[in-house]
Short mmCIF file of C-alpha atoms in Angstrom, two decimals:
data_model
loop_
_atom_site.label_atom_id
_atom_site.label_comp_id
_atom_site.label_asym_id
_atom_site.label_seq_id
_atom_site.Cartn_x
_atom_site.Cartn_y
_atom_site.Cartn_z
CA MET O 1 -34.81 60.26 129.75
CA GLN O 2 -31.24 59.83 128.53
CA ILE O 3 -30.08 62.44 131.02
CA ALA O 4 -31.91 60.63 133.82
CA ILE O 5 -30.23 57.34 132.90
CA LEU O 6 -26.82 58.98 132.64
CA SER O 7 -27.31 60.74 136.00
CA PHE O 8 -28.29 57.41 137.55
CA PHE O 9 -25.09 55.74 136.39
CA TYR O 10 -22.97 58.73 137.35
CA TYR O 11 -24.43 58.68 140.86
CA PHE O 12 -23.99 54.96 141.43
CA THR O 13 -20.63 54.47 139.76
CA PRO O 14 -17.93 54.98 142.36
CA MET O 15 -15.02 57.12 141.22
CA PHE O 16 -12.53 54.82 142.96
CA LYS O 17 -12.08 51.06 142.69
CA LYS O 18 -15.12 48.88 143.34
CA ARG O 19 -15.10 46.79 146.51
CA GLU O 20 -15.33 43.16 145.42
CA ARG O 21 -13.52 41.01 147.97
CA ILE O 22 -12.99 41.60 151.70
CA PHE O 23 -9.42 40.30 151.55
CA GLU O 24 -8.61 42.82 148.81
CA VAL O 25 -10.18 45.69 150.79
CA GLU O 26 -8.24 44.82 153.96
CA GLU O 27 -4.93 43.53 152.69
CA GLY O 28 -4.80 44.83 149.13
CA ASN O 29 -2.98 47.71 147.50
CA PHE O 30 -5.89 49.60 146.00
CA LEU O 31 -7.87 52.51 147.33
CA ALA O 32 -11.48 51.27 147.43
CA PRO O 33 -13.23 53.58 149.91
CA LYS O 34 -16.64 52.96 151.42
CA PHE O 35 -18.89 55.96 152.00
CA ASP O 36 -21.94 55.72 154.25
CA LYS O 37 -25.56 56.01 153.13
CA ASP O 38 -25.17 59.81 153.01
CA GLY O 39 -22.06 59.48 150.84
CA LEU O 40 -19.72 60.48 153.68
CA MET O 41 -16.73 59.07 155.53
CA PRO O 42 -15.33 60.26 158.88
CA VAL O 43 -11.84 61.75 158.88
CA THR O 44 -9.63 62.40 161.89
CA THR O 45 -7.14 65.23 161.53
CA THR O 46 -4.03 65.29 163.70
CA ASP O 47 -1.14 67.74 164.04
CA TYR O 48 1.86 66.06 162.39
CA LYS O 49 4.25 67.57 164.93
CA SER O 50 2.46 67.05 168.26
CA GLY O 51 0.18 64.13 167.30
CA GLU O 52 -2.80 65.82 168.96
CA VAL O 53 -6.21 65.40 167.35
CA LEU O 54 -7.17 68.78 165.88
CA MET O 55 -10.65 67.97 164.57
CA GLN O 56 -12.90 65.25 163.21
CA GLY O 57 -14.84 65.91 160.02
CA TYR O 58 -16.36 64.16 157.04
CA MET O 59 -15.37 63.73 153.40
CA ASN O 60 -17.44 62.80 150.40
CA GLU O 61 -15.89 61.39 147.23
CA GLU O 62 -15.14 64.84 145.85
CA ALA O 63 -13.50 66.08 149.08
CA LEU O 64 -11.35 62.93 149.13
CA LYS O 65 -10.24 63.47 145.53
CA LYS O 66 -9.51 67.18 146.04
CA THR O 67 -7.53 66.50 149.22
CA ILE O 68 -5.39 63.87 147.48
CA GLU O 69 -4.76 66.05 144.43
CA THR O 70 -4.15 69.43 146.10
CA LYS O 71 -2.45 68.10 149.28
CA GLU O 72 -4.69 70.47 151.25
CA ALA O 73 -7.62 69.39 153.41
CA TYR O 74 -11.12 69.57 151.96
CA TYR O 75 -14.17 68.40 153.92
CA TRP O 76 -17.87 68.04 153.39
CA SER O 77 -19.67 70.44 155.69
CA ARG O 78 -22.82 68.76 157.00
CA SER O 79 -24.14 72.03 158.48
CA ARG O 80 -23.65 74.00 155.26
CA ASN O 81 -24.19 70.99 152.97
CA ALA O 82 -21.26 72.00 150.81
CA LEU O 83 -17.67 71.16 149.93
CA TRP O 84 -15.42 73.14 152.22
CA GLN O 85 -11.74 73.93 152.02
CA LYS O 86 -10.49 74.17 155.57
CA GLY O 87 -8.95 77.58 156.18
CA LYS O 88 -10.64 79.36 153.28
CA THR O 89 -12.14 81.91 155.69
CA SER O 90 -9.72 81.79 158.62
CA GLY O 91 -6.55 81.41 156.54
CA PHE O 92 -5.57 78.31 158.54
CA VAL O 93 -5.17 75.93 155.60
CA GLN O 94 -4.19 72.36 156.52
CA LYS O 95 -1.26 70.98 154.49
CA VAL O 96 -1.53 67.20 154.35
CA MET O 97 1.71 65.49 155.38
CA ASP O 98 0.38 61.92 155.53
CA PHE O 99 -3.00 60.51 154.57
CA ARG O 100 -4.12 57.08 155.79
CA ILE O 101 -7.13 54.85 155.34
CA ASP O 102 -8.22 52.12 157.74
CA ASP O 103 -8.55 48.34 157.42
CA ASP O 104 -12.06 48.27 155.92
CA GLN O 105 -11.49 51.59 154.11
CA ASP O 106 -14.38 53.48 155.69
CA SER O 107 -12.40 55.91 157.85
CA LEU O 108 -9.55 58.35 157.13
CA TRP O 109 -6.65 59.82 159.11
CA MET O 110 -4.89 62.96 157.95
CA SER O 111 -1.72 64.21 159.56
CA VAL O 112 -1.44 67.92 158.77
CA ASP O 113 0.77 70.98 159.13
CA ILE O 114 -1.10 74.09 160.33
CA GLY O 115 2.02 76.04 161.30
CA ASP O 116 1.21 78.13 164.36
CA GLY O 117 -2.46 78.20 163.38
CA ALA O 118 -5.67 76.76 164.76
CA SER O 119 -8.31 74.30 163.59
CA CYS O 120 -11.34 75.01 165.75
CA HIS O 121 -14.02 77.54 164.85
CA VAL O 122 -14.33 78.44 168.55
CA GLY O 123 -10.77 79.81 168.41
CA TYR O 124 -8.72 77.05 170.02
CA LYS O 125 -5.94 75.13 168.28
CA SER O 126 -7.73 71.79 168.62
CA CYS O 127 -11.48 71.22 168.69
CA PHE O 128 -10.81 68.81 171.54
CA TYR O 129 -9.93 71.46 174.12
CA ARG O 130 -11.94 69.89 176.95
CA SER O 131 -11.31 66.68 178.84
CA ILE O 132 -13.89 64.34 180.39
CA PRO O 133 -12.99 63.29 183.96
CA LEU O 134 -12.66 59.52 184.41
CA GLY O 135 -14.06 57.43 187.25
CA PRO O 136 -17.46 56.66 188.80
CA ILE O 137 -20.22 59.05 187.74
CA LYS O 138 -22.23 60.35 190.69
CA ASP O 139 -24.72 62.39 188.69
CA ALA O 140 -24.65 62.16 184.89
CA GLN O 141 -26.32 65.58 184.70
CA GLU O 142 -23.34 67.17 186.40
CA VAL O 143 -20.23 65.77 184.71
CA LYS O 144 -17.80 68.70 184.66
CA LEU O 145 -15.33 69.06 181.79
CA GLU O 146 -11.81 70.33 182.28
CA PHE O 147 -10.33 72.91 179.88
CA LYS O 148 -6.98 71.70 178.48
CA GLU O 149 -6.43 74.76 176.30
CA LYS O 150 -6.79 77.99 178.23
CA LYS O 151 -6.07 80.60 175.59
CA LYS O 152 -7.70 81.01 172.18
CA LYS O 153 -5.45 81.27 169.12
CA PHE O 154 -7.80 83.71 167.41
CA ASP O 155 -10.98 85.68 167.98
CA PRO O 156 -13.81 83.83 166.17
CA GLU O 157 -16.11 86.88 166.21
CA GLU O 158 -13.55 88.76 164.15
CA VAL O 159 -12.53 85.93 161.81
CA TYR O 160 -16.02 84.54 161.11
CA LYS O 161 -17.89 87.87 161.24
CA GLY O 162 -21.46 87.55 159.97
CA GLN O 163 -21.26 83.77 159.43
CA THR O 164 -23.62 81.28 161.04
CA ASN O 165 -22.15 79.16 163.83
CA PRO O 166 -21.97 75.54 162.53
CA THR O 167 -22.75 74.12 166.00
CA LYS O 168 -26.30 72.77 166.34
CA LEU O 169 -28.14 71.97 169.55
CA MET E 1 -49.56 50.84 178.68
CA GLN E 2 -47.66 52.17 181.67
CA ILE E 3 -44.61 50.23 180.61
CA ALA E 4 -44.86 51.66 177.08
CA ILE E 5 -44.99 55.22 178.45
CA LEU E 6 -42.11 54.60 180.81
CA SER E 7 -40.02 53.08 177.99
CA PHE E 8 -40.79 56.11 175.83
CA PHE E 9 -39.49 58.52 178.45
CA TYR E 10 -36.50 56.34 179.23
CA TYR E 11 -35.57 56.27 175.56
CA PHE E 12 -35.90 60.00 174.95
CA THR E 13 -34.44 61.28 178.20
CA PRO E 14 -30.71 61.77 177.74
CA MET E 15 -28.58 60.39 180.54
CA PHE E 16 -26.26 63.40 180.40
CA LYS E 17 -27.03 67.13 180.57
CA LYS E 18 -29.56 68.49 178.06
CA ARG E 19 -28.21 70.79 175.34
CA GLU E 20 -29.97 74.11 175.78
CA ARG E 21 -27.65 76.88 174.59
CA ILE E 22 -24.89 76.77 171.96
CA PHE E 23 -22.58 78.94 174.07
CA GLU E 24 -22.94 76.50 176.97
CA VAL E 25 -22.23 73.48 174.70
CA GLU E 26 -19.09 75.08 173.22
CA GLU E 27 -17.64 77.08 176.08
CA GLY E 28 -19.29 75.57 179.12
CA ASN E 29 -18.12 73.13 181.75
CA PHE E 30 -20.73 70.42 181.43
CA LEU E 31 -20.73 67.21 179.43
CA ALA E 32 -23.76 67.49 177.11
CA PRO E 33 -23.02 65.02 174.29
CA LYS E 34 -24.91 64.87 171.02
CA PHE E 35 -25.51 61.44 169.49
CA ASP E 36 -26.57 61.08 165.84
CA LYS E 37 -29.94 59.75 164.65
CA ASP E 38 -28.71 56.20 165.30
CA GLY E 39 -27.71 57.15 168.86
CA LEU E 40 -24.00 57.02 168.04
CA MET E 41 -20.99 59.33 168.19
CA PRO E 42 -17.62 58.84 166.42
CA VAL E 43 -14.56 58.30 168.61
CA THR E 44 -10.93 58.52 167.53
CA THR E 45 -8.51 56.41 169.53
CA THR E 46 -4.83 57.33 169.63
CA ASP E 47 -1.77 55.75 171.27
CA TYR E 48 -0.90 57.99 174.21
CA LYS E 49 2.82 57.39 173.69
CA SER E 50 3.27 57.73 169.93
CA GLY E 51 0.21 59.84 169.10
CA GLU E 52 -0.66 57.59 166.16
CA VAL E 53 -4.32 56.97 165.42
CA LEU E 54 -5.07 53.36 166.33
CA MET E 55 -8.70 53.12 165.28
CA GLN E 56 -11.92 55.04 164.80
CA GLY E 57 -15.10 53.62 166.25
CA TYR E 58 -18.48 54.64 167.63
CA MET E 59 -19.98 55.00 171.10
CA ASN E 60 -23.57 55.10 172.22
CA GLU E 61 -24.61 56.59 175.55
CA GLU E 62 -23.97 53.33 177.41
CA ALA E 63 -20.49 52.87 175.88
CA LEU E 64 -19.61 56.44 176.83
CA LYS E 65 -20.75 55.90 180.42
CA LYS E 66 -18.92 52.56 180.77
CA THR E 67 -15.72 54.01 179.33
CA ILE E 68 -15.78 56.95 181.76
CA GLU E 69 -16.53 54.76 184.76
CA THR E 70 -14.21 51.80 184.06
CA LYS E 71 -11.38 53.80 182.40
CA GLU E 72 -11.31 51.10 179.69
CA ALA E 73 -12.56 51.59 176.13
CA TYR E 74 -16.07 50.39 175.27
CA TYR E 75 -17.54 50.88 171.79
CA TRP E 76 -20.79 50.20 170.01
CA SER E 77 -20.19 47.63 167.29
CA ARG E 78 -22.28 48.54 164.26
CA SER E 79 -21.58 45.19 162.58
CA ARG E 80 -22.58 43.14 165.62
CA ASN E 81 -25.11 45.69 166.89
CA ALA E 82 -23.86 45.30 170.43
CA LEU E 83 -21.85 46.96 173.18
CA TRP E 84 -18.27 45.84 172.82
CA GLN E 85 -15.38 46.01 175.23
CA LYS E 86 -12.27 46.41 173.12
CA GLY E 87 -9.86 43.59 173.83
CA LYS E 88 -12.39 41.19 175.32
CA THR E 89 -11.46 38.55 172.72
CA SER E 90 -7.92 39.57 171.79
CA GLY E 91 -6.81 40.57 175.29
CA PHE E 92 -5.68 43.96 173.99
CA VAL E 93 -7.71 46.10 176.37
CA GLN E 94 -7.34 49.87 175.92
CA LYS E 95 -6.65 51.79 179.14
CA VAL E 96 -7.91 55.35 178.78
CA MET E 97 -5.26 57.92 179.71
CA ASP E 98 -7.12 61.01 178.49
CA PHE E 99 -10.64 61.41 177.15
CA ARG E 100 -11.67 64.53 175.23
CA ILE E 101 -14.83 65.87 173.61
CA ASP E 102 -14.94 68.41 170.81
CA ASP E 103 -16.39 71.93 170.54
CA ASP E 104 -19.97 70.96 169.68
CA GLN E 105 -19.75 67.76 171.77
CA ASP E 106 -20.53 65.31 168.96
CA SER E 107 -17.11 63.68 168.60
CA LEU E 108 -14.73 62.01 171.06
CA TRP E 109 -10.96 61.52 171.30
CA MET E 110 -9.48 58.86 173.56
CA SER E 111 -5.78 58.62 174.23
CA VAL E 112 -5.07 55.04 175.33
CA ASP E 113 -2.38 52.71 176.61
CA ILE E 114 -2.29 49.33 174.82
CA GLY E 115 1.19 48.37 176.03
CA ASP E 116 2.88 46.40 173.28
CA GLY E 117 -0.48 45.30 171.91
CA ALA E 118 -2.51 45.97 168.78
CA SER E 119 -5.85 47.55 167.97
CA CYS E 120 -6.71 46.27 164.52
CA HIS E 121 -8.65 43.07 163.89
CA VAL E 122 -6.47 42.43 160.80
CA GLY E 123 -3.47 42.02 163.13
CA TYR E 124 -1.66 45.35 162.80
CA LYS E 125 -1.03 47.78 165.67
CA SER E 126 -3.09 50.55 164.04
CA CYS E 127 -6.08 50.13 161.75
CA PHE E 128 -4.50 52.88 159.63
CA TYR E 129 -1.63 50.77 158.30
CA ARG E 130 -1.91 52.02 154.72
CA SER E 131 -1.14 55.44 153.28
CA ILE E 132 -2.82 57.14 150.32
CA PRO E 133 -0.31 58.69 147.89
CA LEU E 134 -0.76 62.44 147.39
CA GLY E 135 -0.72 64.32 144.11
CA PRO E 136 -2.61 64.31 140.79
CA ILE E 137 -4.74 61.21 140.23
CA LYS E 138 -4.21 59.71 136.77
CA ASP E 139 -6.74 56.92 137.09
CA ALA E 140 -8.98 56.82 140.19
CA GLN E 141 -9.49 53.08 139.65
CA GLU E 142 -5.80 52.47 140.16
CA VAL E 143 -4.78 54.49 143.24
CA LYS E 144 -2.20 52.29 144.97
CA LEU E 145 -1.89 52.34 148.74
CA GLU E 146 1.44 52.07 150.55
CA PHE E 147 1.82 49.77 153.56
CA LYS E 148 3.25 51.69 156.55
CA GLU E 149 3.18 48.70 158.88
CA LYS E 150 4.89 45.67 157.42
CA LYS E 151 4.55 43.12 160.21
CA LYS E 152 1.41 42.01 162.02
CA LYS E 153 1.40 42.07 165.83
CA PHE E 154 -0.80 38.96 166.03
CA ASP E 155 -2.40 36.31 163.86
CA PRO E 156 -6.08 37.18 163.49
CA GLU E 157 -7.03 33.66 162.37
CA GLU E 158 -5.81 32.34 165.68
CA VAL E 159 -7.14 35.12 167.92
CA TYR E 160 -10.58 35.49 166.31
CA LYS E 161 -11.08 31.82 165.40
CA GLY E 162 -14.64 31.11 164.28
CA GLN E 163 -15.79 34.74 164.51
CA THR E 164 -17.28 36.65 161.62
CA ASN E 165 -15.05 39.32 160.06
CA PRO E 166 -16.61 42.72 160.89
CA THR E 167 -15.54 44.20 157.52
CA LYS E 168 -18.41 44.60 155.07
CA LEU E 169 -18.15 45.19 151.32
#
């Protein structure tokens, strides 16, 4: 019973500062993050040199803490349901150069150094390697994407040998 | 009864191409977006000149279609539960210069032109106007943020007079 009560408090006590006033959250000096009902927060990761968006992932409280403390990017993998250090398998660790939080503190932006590496499990530098054409849609079933990266930075079959593809239908 | 059946099919028939094979989703040429269980997809919006992240929002199928067709950013507002053209109140419309989708087609990146405008309802240019300090955390209740933007681009009390603040505790 005691363990149950302790677990309850541990689960519902946020590690970071409690959110008490909207003004404080938006204009204040304290980190008071808001995670969603699954305990996650979206994070956008950009290349600190080029500014391009490399990937968009999620962090839970633990991933946020580990990223701050180690200055390397940790995410929560929704497909594997586990804490995940980016680059642990591929070697393409992301060094955090700047870490921002938004106005209502429910979204993160990390500017990272990946050297000459890549951030996409498909093998491209950025996960956003395809562009959506703009303008009137004739047939929504036939919107053709345009490849903006033509050459992969690594061979995913070699790097992620034997691992399950995180992409779901 | 007929209306109920028609509504059912309308609701469950995706407007865009159906996702049938992972290889096609990741390496193919067709837009086959995946919305979450609430029908939403995260979108990161960056300034096409500076590369800085301006905001992170969500799109539903309709917002995605309107953004593609009008070349101006539409989002789904979770706080107002409504389609929302960015800049309708403030005048700071976002012109889409490049629109990307990620490897598994469940996340979007828009590169936009806002001229000399702003994208944050608090009045700053970017919603990410505060930085999280990196390094060992002594006391998680006292992590102090650093302001990276010092001066607001507009006065939110004037621009959004009488409107509810979208930030929730």
